[in-house]
Coordinates of C-alpha atoms in Angstrom, one line a residue:
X1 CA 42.2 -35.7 46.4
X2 CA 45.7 -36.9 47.4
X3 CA 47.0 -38.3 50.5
X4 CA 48.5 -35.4 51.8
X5 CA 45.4 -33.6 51.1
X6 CA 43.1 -36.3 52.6
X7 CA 45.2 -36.4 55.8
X8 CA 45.0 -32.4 56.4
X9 CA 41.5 -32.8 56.1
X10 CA 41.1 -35.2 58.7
X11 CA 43.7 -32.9 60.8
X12 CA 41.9 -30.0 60.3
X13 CA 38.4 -31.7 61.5
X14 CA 40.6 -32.9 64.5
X15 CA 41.6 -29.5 65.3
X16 CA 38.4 -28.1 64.9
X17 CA 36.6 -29.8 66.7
X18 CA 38.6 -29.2 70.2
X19 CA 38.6 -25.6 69.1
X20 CA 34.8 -25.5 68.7
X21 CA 34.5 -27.4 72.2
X22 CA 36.8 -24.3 73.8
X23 CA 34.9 -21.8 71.6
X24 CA 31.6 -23.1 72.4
X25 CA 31.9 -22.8 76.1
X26 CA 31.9 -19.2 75.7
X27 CA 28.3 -19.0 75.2
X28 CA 27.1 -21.0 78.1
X29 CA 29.2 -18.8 80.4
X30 CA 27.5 -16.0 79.2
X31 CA 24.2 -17.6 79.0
X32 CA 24.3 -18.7 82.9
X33 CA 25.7 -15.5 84.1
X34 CA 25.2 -12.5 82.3
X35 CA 22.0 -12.0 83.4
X36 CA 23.0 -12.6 86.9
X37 CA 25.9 -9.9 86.2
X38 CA 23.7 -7.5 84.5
X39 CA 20.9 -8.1 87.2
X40 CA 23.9 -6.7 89.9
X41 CA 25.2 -3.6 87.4
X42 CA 22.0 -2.4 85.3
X43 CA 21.0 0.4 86.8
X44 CA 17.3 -0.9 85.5
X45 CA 15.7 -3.9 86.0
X46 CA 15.0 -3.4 82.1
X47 CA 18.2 -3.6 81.4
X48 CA 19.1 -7.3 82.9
X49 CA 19.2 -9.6 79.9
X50 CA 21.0 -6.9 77.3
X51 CA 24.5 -8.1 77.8
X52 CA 23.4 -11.6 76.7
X53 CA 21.1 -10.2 74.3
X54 CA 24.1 -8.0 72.5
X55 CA 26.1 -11.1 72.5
X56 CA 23.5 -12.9 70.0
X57 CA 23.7 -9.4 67.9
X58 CA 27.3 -9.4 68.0
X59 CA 27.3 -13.1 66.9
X60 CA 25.0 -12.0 64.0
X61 CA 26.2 -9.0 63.3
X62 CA 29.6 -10.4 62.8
X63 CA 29.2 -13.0 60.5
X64 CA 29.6 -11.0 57.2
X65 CA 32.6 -9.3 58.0
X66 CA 34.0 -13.0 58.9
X67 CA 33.4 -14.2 55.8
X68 CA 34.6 -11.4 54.0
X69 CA 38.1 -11.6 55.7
X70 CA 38.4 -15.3 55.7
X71 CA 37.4 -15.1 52.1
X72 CA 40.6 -12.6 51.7
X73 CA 43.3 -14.1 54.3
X74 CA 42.0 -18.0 54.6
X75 CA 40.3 -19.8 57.2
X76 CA 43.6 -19.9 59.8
X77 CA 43.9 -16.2 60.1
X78 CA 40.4 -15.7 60.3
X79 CA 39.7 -17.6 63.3
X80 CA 43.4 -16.9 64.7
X81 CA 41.2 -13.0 64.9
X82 CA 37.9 -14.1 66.3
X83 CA 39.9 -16.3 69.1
X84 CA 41.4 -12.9 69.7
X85 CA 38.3 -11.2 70.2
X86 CA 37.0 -13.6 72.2
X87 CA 40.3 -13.2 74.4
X88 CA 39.6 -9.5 74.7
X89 CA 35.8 -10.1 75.4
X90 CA 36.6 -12.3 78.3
X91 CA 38.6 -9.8 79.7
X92 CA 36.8 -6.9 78.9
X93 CA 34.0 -8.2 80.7
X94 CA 35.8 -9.5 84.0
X95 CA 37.1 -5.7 84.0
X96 CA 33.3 -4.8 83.7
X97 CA 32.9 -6.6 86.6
X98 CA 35.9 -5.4 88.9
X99 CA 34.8 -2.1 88.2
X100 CA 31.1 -2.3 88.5
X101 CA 30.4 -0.7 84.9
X102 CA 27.4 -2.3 82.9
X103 CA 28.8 -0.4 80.1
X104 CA 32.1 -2.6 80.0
X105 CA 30.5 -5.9 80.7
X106 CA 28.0 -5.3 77.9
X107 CA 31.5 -4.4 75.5
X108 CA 32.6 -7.8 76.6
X109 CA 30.2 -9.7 75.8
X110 CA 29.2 -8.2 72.8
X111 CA 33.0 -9.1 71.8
X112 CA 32.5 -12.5 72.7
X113 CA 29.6 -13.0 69.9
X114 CA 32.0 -11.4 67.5
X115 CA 33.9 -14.6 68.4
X116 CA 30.9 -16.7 68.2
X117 CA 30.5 -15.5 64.7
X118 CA 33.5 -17.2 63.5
X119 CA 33.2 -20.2 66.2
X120 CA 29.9 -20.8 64.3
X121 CA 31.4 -21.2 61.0
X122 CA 34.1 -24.2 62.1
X123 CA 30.5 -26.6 61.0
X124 CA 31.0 -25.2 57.4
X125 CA 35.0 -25.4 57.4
X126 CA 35.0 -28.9 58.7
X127 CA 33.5 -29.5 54.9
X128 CA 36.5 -28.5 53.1
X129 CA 37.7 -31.2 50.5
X130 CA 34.8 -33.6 52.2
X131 CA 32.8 -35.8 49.7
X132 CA 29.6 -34.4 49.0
X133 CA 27.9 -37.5 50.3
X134 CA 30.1 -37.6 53.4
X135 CA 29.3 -33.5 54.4
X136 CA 26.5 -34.3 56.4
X137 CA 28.4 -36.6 58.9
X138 CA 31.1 -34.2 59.1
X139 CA 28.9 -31.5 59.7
X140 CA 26.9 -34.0 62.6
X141 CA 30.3 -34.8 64.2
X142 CA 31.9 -31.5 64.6
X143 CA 28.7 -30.6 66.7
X144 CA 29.0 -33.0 69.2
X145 CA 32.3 -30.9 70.2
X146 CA 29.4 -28.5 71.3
X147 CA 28.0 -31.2 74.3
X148 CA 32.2 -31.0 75.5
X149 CA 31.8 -26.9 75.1
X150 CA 28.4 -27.4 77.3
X151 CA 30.3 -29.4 80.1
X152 CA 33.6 -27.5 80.2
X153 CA 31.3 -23.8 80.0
X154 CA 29.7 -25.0 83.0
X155 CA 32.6 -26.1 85.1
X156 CA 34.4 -23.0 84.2
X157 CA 31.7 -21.3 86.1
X158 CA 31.4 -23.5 89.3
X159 CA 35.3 -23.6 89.3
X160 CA 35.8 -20.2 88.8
X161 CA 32.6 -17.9 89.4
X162 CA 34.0 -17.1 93.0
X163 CA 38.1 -16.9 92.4
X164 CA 37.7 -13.2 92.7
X165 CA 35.4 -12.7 96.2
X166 CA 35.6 -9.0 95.9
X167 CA 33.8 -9.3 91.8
X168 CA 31.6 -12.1 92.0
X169 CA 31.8 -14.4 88.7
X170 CA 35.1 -11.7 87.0
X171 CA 37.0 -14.9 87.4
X172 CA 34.3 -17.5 85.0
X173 CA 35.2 -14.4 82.5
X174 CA 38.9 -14.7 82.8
X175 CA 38.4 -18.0 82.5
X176 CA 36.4 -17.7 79.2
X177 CA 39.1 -15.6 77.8
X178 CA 41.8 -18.6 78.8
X179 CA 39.6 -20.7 77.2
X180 CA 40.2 -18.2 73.8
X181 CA 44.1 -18.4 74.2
X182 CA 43.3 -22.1 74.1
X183 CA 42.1 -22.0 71.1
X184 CA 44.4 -19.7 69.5
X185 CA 47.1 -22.1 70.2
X186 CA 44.7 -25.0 68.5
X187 CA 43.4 -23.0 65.7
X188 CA 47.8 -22.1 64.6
X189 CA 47.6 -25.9 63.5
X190 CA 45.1 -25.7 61.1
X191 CA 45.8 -26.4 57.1
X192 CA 44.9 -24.5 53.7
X193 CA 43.0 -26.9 52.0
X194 CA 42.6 -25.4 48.7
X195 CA 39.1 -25.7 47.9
X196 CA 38.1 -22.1 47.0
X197 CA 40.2 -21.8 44.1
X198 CA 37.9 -20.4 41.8
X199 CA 36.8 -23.0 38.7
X200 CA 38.1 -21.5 35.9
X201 CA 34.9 -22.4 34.0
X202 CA 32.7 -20.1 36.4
X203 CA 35.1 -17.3 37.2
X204 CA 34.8 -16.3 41.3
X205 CA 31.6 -17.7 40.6
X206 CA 27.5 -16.2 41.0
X207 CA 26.1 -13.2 42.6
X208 CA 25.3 -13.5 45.5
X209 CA 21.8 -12.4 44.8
X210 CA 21.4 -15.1 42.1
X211 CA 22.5 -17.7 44.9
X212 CA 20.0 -16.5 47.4
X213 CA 17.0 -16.6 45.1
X214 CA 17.2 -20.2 44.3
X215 CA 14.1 -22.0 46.1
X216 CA 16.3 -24.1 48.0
X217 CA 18.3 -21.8 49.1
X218 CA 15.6 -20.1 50.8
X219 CA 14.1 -23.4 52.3
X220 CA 17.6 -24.5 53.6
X221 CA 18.1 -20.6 54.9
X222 CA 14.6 -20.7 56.4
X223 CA 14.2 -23.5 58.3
X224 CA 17.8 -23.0 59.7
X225 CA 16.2 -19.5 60.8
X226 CA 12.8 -21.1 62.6
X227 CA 15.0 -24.0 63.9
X228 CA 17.3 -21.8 66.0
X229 CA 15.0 -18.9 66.5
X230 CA 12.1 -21.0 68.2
X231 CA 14.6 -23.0 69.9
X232 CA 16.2 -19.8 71.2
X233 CA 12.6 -18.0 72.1
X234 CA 11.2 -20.7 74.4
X235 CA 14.7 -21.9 75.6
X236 CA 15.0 -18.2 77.0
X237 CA 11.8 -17.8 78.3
X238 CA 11.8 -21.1 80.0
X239 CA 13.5 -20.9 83.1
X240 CA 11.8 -17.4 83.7
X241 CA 8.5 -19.4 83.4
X242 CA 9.1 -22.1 85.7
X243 CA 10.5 -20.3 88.0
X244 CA 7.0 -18.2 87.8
X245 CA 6.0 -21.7 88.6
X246 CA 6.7 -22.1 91.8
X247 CA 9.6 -24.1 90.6
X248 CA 12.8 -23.7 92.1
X249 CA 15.6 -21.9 90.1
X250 CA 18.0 -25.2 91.1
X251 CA 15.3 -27.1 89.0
X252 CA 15.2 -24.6 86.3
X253 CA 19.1 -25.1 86.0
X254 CA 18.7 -28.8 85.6
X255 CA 15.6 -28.9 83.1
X256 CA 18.4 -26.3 81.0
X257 CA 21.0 -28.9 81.5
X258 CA 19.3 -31.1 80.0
X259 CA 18.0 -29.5 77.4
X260 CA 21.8 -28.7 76.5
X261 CA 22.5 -32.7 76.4
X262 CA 19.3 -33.2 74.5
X263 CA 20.7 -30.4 71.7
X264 CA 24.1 -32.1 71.4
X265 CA 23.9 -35.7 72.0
X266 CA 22.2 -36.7 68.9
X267 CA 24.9 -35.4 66.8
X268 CA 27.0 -38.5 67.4
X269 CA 24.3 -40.2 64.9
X270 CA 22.3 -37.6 63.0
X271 CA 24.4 -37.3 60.2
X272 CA 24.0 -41.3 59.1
X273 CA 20.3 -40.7 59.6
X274 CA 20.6 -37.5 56.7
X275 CA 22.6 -40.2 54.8
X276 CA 20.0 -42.7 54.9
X277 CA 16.5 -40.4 55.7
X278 CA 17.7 -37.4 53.8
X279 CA 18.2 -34.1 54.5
X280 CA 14.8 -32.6 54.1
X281 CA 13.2 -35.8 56.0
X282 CA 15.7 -34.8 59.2
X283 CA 15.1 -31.3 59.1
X284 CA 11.0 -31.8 58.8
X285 CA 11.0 -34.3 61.9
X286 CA 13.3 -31.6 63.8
X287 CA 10.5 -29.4 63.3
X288 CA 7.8 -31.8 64.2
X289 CA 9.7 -32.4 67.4
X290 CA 9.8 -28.7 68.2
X291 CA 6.2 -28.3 67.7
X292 CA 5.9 -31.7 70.1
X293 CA 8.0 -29.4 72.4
X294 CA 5.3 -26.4 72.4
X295 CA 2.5 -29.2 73.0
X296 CA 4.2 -30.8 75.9
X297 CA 4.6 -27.2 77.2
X298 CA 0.9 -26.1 76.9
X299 CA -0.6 -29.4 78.6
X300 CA 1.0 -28.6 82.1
X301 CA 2.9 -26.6 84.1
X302 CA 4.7 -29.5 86.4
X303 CA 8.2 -30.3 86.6
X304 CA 8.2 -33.3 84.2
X305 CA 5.9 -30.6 81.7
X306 CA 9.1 -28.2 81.5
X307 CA 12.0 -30.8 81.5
X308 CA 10.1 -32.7 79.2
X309 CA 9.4 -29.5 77.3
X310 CA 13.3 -29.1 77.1
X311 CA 14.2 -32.0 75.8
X312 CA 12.3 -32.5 73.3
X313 CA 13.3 -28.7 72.3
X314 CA 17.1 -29.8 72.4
X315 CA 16.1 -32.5 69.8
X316 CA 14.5 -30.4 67.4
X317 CA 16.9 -28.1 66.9
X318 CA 19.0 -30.6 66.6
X319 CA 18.0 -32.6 63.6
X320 CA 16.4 -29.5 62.4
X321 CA 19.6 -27.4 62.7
X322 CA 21.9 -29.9 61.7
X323 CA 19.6 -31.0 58.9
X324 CA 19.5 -27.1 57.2
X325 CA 22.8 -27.2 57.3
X326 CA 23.4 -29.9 55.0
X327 CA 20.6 -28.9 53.3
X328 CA 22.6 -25.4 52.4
X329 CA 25.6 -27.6 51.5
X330 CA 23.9 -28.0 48.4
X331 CA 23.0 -24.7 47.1
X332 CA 26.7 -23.0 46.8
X333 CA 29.6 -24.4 44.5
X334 CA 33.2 -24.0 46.4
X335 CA 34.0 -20.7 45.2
X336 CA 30.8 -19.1 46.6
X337 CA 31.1 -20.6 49.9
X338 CA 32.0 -18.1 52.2
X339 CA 29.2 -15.6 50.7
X340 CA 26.5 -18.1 50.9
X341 CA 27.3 -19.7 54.1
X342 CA 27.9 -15.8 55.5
X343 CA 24.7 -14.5 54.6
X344 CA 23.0 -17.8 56.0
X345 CA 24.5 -17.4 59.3
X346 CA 23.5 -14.0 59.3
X347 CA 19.8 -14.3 59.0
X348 CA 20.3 -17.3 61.2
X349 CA 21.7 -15.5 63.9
X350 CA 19.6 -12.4 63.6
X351 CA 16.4 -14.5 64.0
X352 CA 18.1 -15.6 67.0
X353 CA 18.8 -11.9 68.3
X354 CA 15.3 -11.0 67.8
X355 CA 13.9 -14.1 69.4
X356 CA 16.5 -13.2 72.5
X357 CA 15.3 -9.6 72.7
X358 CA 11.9 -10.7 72.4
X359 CA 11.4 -13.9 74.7
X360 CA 11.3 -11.9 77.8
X361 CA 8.8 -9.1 77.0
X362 CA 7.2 -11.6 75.4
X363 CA 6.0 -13.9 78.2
X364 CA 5.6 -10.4 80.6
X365 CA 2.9 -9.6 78.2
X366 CA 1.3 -12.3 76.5
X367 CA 2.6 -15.0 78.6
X368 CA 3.9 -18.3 78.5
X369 CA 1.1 -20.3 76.9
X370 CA 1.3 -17.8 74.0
X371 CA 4.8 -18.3 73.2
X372 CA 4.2 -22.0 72.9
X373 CA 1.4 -21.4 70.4
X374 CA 3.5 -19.3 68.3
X375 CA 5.3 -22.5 67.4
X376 CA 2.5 -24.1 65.5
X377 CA 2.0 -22.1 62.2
X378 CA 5.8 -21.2 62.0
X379 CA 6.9 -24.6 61.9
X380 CA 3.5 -26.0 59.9
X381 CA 4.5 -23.0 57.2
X382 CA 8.0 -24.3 57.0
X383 CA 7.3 -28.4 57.3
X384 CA 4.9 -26.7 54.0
X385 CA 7.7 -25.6 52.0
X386 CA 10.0 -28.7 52.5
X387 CA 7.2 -30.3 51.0
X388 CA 6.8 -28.0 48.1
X389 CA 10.6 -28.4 47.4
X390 CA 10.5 -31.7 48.2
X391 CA 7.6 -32.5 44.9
X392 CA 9.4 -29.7 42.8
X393 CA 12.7 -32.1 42.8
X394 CA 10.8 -35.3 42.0
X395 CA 8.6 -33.3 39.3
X396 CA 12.4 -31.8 37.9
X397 CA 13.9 -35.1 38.2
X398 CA 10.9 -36.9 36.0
X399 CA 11.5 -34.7 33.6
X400 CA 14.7 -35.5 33.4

């Protein structure tokens, strides 16, 4: 790599990380409020949680396509669309409001996890030209943008939830749709950085099939799946829970809080504990901290129970997200990038869709101990195959 192409690359991290700290606060707008929006304009109480609920689809839903036109037009142009859509989501939605139509709101925010789709994807572009052996902190430090995202998503709606008196929280929307323009005018900075030029040895490289059925491919794709998707079940049916409590919803905001500083802090050292634990080792104590998470949760039901609950949630998915990540990094040569990394984020995302639609009928019928001991043979089947792929490398590597 030259110089001019080692600076771009550290320009383009720059850049992307402010953009995914403006991009990222789009979800914990629609996280705090959109139920509290829906609750106000569904015409059943049924109905409450879809607007938050189609965002995760849209974010899932979107990721191919994403990948199929940055794949086509580059990275820039790409993002420059999903920054647009998260400009028109914002505003959408505030129109929603203004006008009192569920309908609307739900368009918004289903727009906005269209922008999520390709917000998601700055972890894998802040890869490009990156060392192999340096991917792993790249990918860690990009993600502590997302603790600025959690802070700034959260101002915007104390600052702004009550600029409009006669549409209560249209103006947090706007404001998530100025936070879009932001990042347009970041994201018209970035560089090409020519790293999917095909190798002319391998053509535009493997099926896509043929990249999916390696076994670690699966494992990386997997535990990225159980990571998020049990993070995102009991995270969602938390505050419902404690509030079910007896606890206050001022308390359930706080336990959430921190359970958002518990999922981003770490990142500031996670990736030189994949360079010197390795990336399997990472991911496996992720999931051993979620599963600590559901035990915590099923030995009480006080305050320090559920924070404590929360944070040790926020960690796991953490070093177990994080960790599958890097794991995927591995699987794909540059030229099949955006397929592999697009159908990852895919099944990623759509485990996290169901796990949304599911939380809340979930704990109305089975309740919350039940959810908790869901966590115990999802994360013991996965911690299984880590192993298995784990002994399968040594056994290859004997060999060789």
């Amino acid at each position: 790599m030259t110089s001019t192409e080692a600076s771009h690359v550290r320009r383009n991290a720059q850049i992307l990380s402010v953009a995914q700290a403006l991009g990222g606060a789009s979800p914990a707008i629609i996280i705090s409020l959109g139920g509290l929006v829906g609750q106000a304009l569904a015409s059943r109480p049924a109905l409450t949680t879809v607007p938050i609920s189609l965002f995760h689809l849209g974010l899932a839903l979107g990721t191919i396509p994403a990948a199929m036109l940055m794949r086509r037009h580059g990275r820039r142009a790409g993002y420059l669309l999903g920054a647009t859509l998260g400009l028109l989501g914002g505003v959408v939605a505030a129109y929603g409001i203004w006008v009192s139509s569920f309908l609307l709101f739900c368009a918004g925010t289903a727009l906005a996890g269209l922008y999520a789709s390709y917000v998601q994807s700055y972890r894998f572009a802040v890869i490009d030209g990156v060392a192999p052996e340096r991917r792993a902190r790249a990918i860690s430090w990009i993600m502590t943008a997302g603790l600025f995202a959690a802070v700034i998503g959260t101002q915007a709606v104390i600052w702004t939830r009550d600029a409009l008196p006669a549409a209560p929280f249209a103006g947090s929307f706007l404001s998530q749709a100025v936070l879009a323009l932001l990042a347009i005018a970041v994201l018209s900075r970035l560089r090409p950085m020519p790293v999917a030029v095909a190798d002319p040895q391998h053509g535009s490289g493997r099926p896509l099939g043929q990249i999916a059925r390696q076994p670690r491919f699966i494992v990386a794709v997997v535990a990225g799946m159980v990571s998020y998707g049990l993070m995102s079940l009991v995270m969602t049916a938390a505050p419902i829970a404690m509030v079910g409590c007896g606890h206050t919803v001022g308390e359930a905001a706080l336990g959430i809080q921190w359970h958002v500083l518990a999922m981003y802090m770490p990142s500031f050292f996670t990736g030189r504990l994949i360079e010197r634990f390795g990336k399997a080792r990472i991911t496996g104590l992720g999931l051993l901290l979620t599963a600590s998470a559901a035990a915590v949760a099923l030995s009480g039901l006080s305050i320090a129970h559920f924070w404590g609950m929360l944070v040790l949630l926020g960690l796991g998915w953490n070093f177990g997200f994080i960790g599958a990540t890097a794991l995927l990094t591995d699987c794909y040569r540059a030229e099949e990038r955006t397929r592999a990394q697009a159908l990852n984020d895919f099944l990623v995302f759509g485990s996290v869709a169901v796990a949304s639609f599911s939380s809340g009928r979930l704990l109305t019928v089975s309740g919350w101990d039940t959810i908790n001991q869901l966590v115990y043979p999802i994360v013991a089947v996965v911690l299984a195959l880590l192993l298995w792929q784990r002994l399968a490398w040594h056994k290859a590597k004997a060999k060789a």
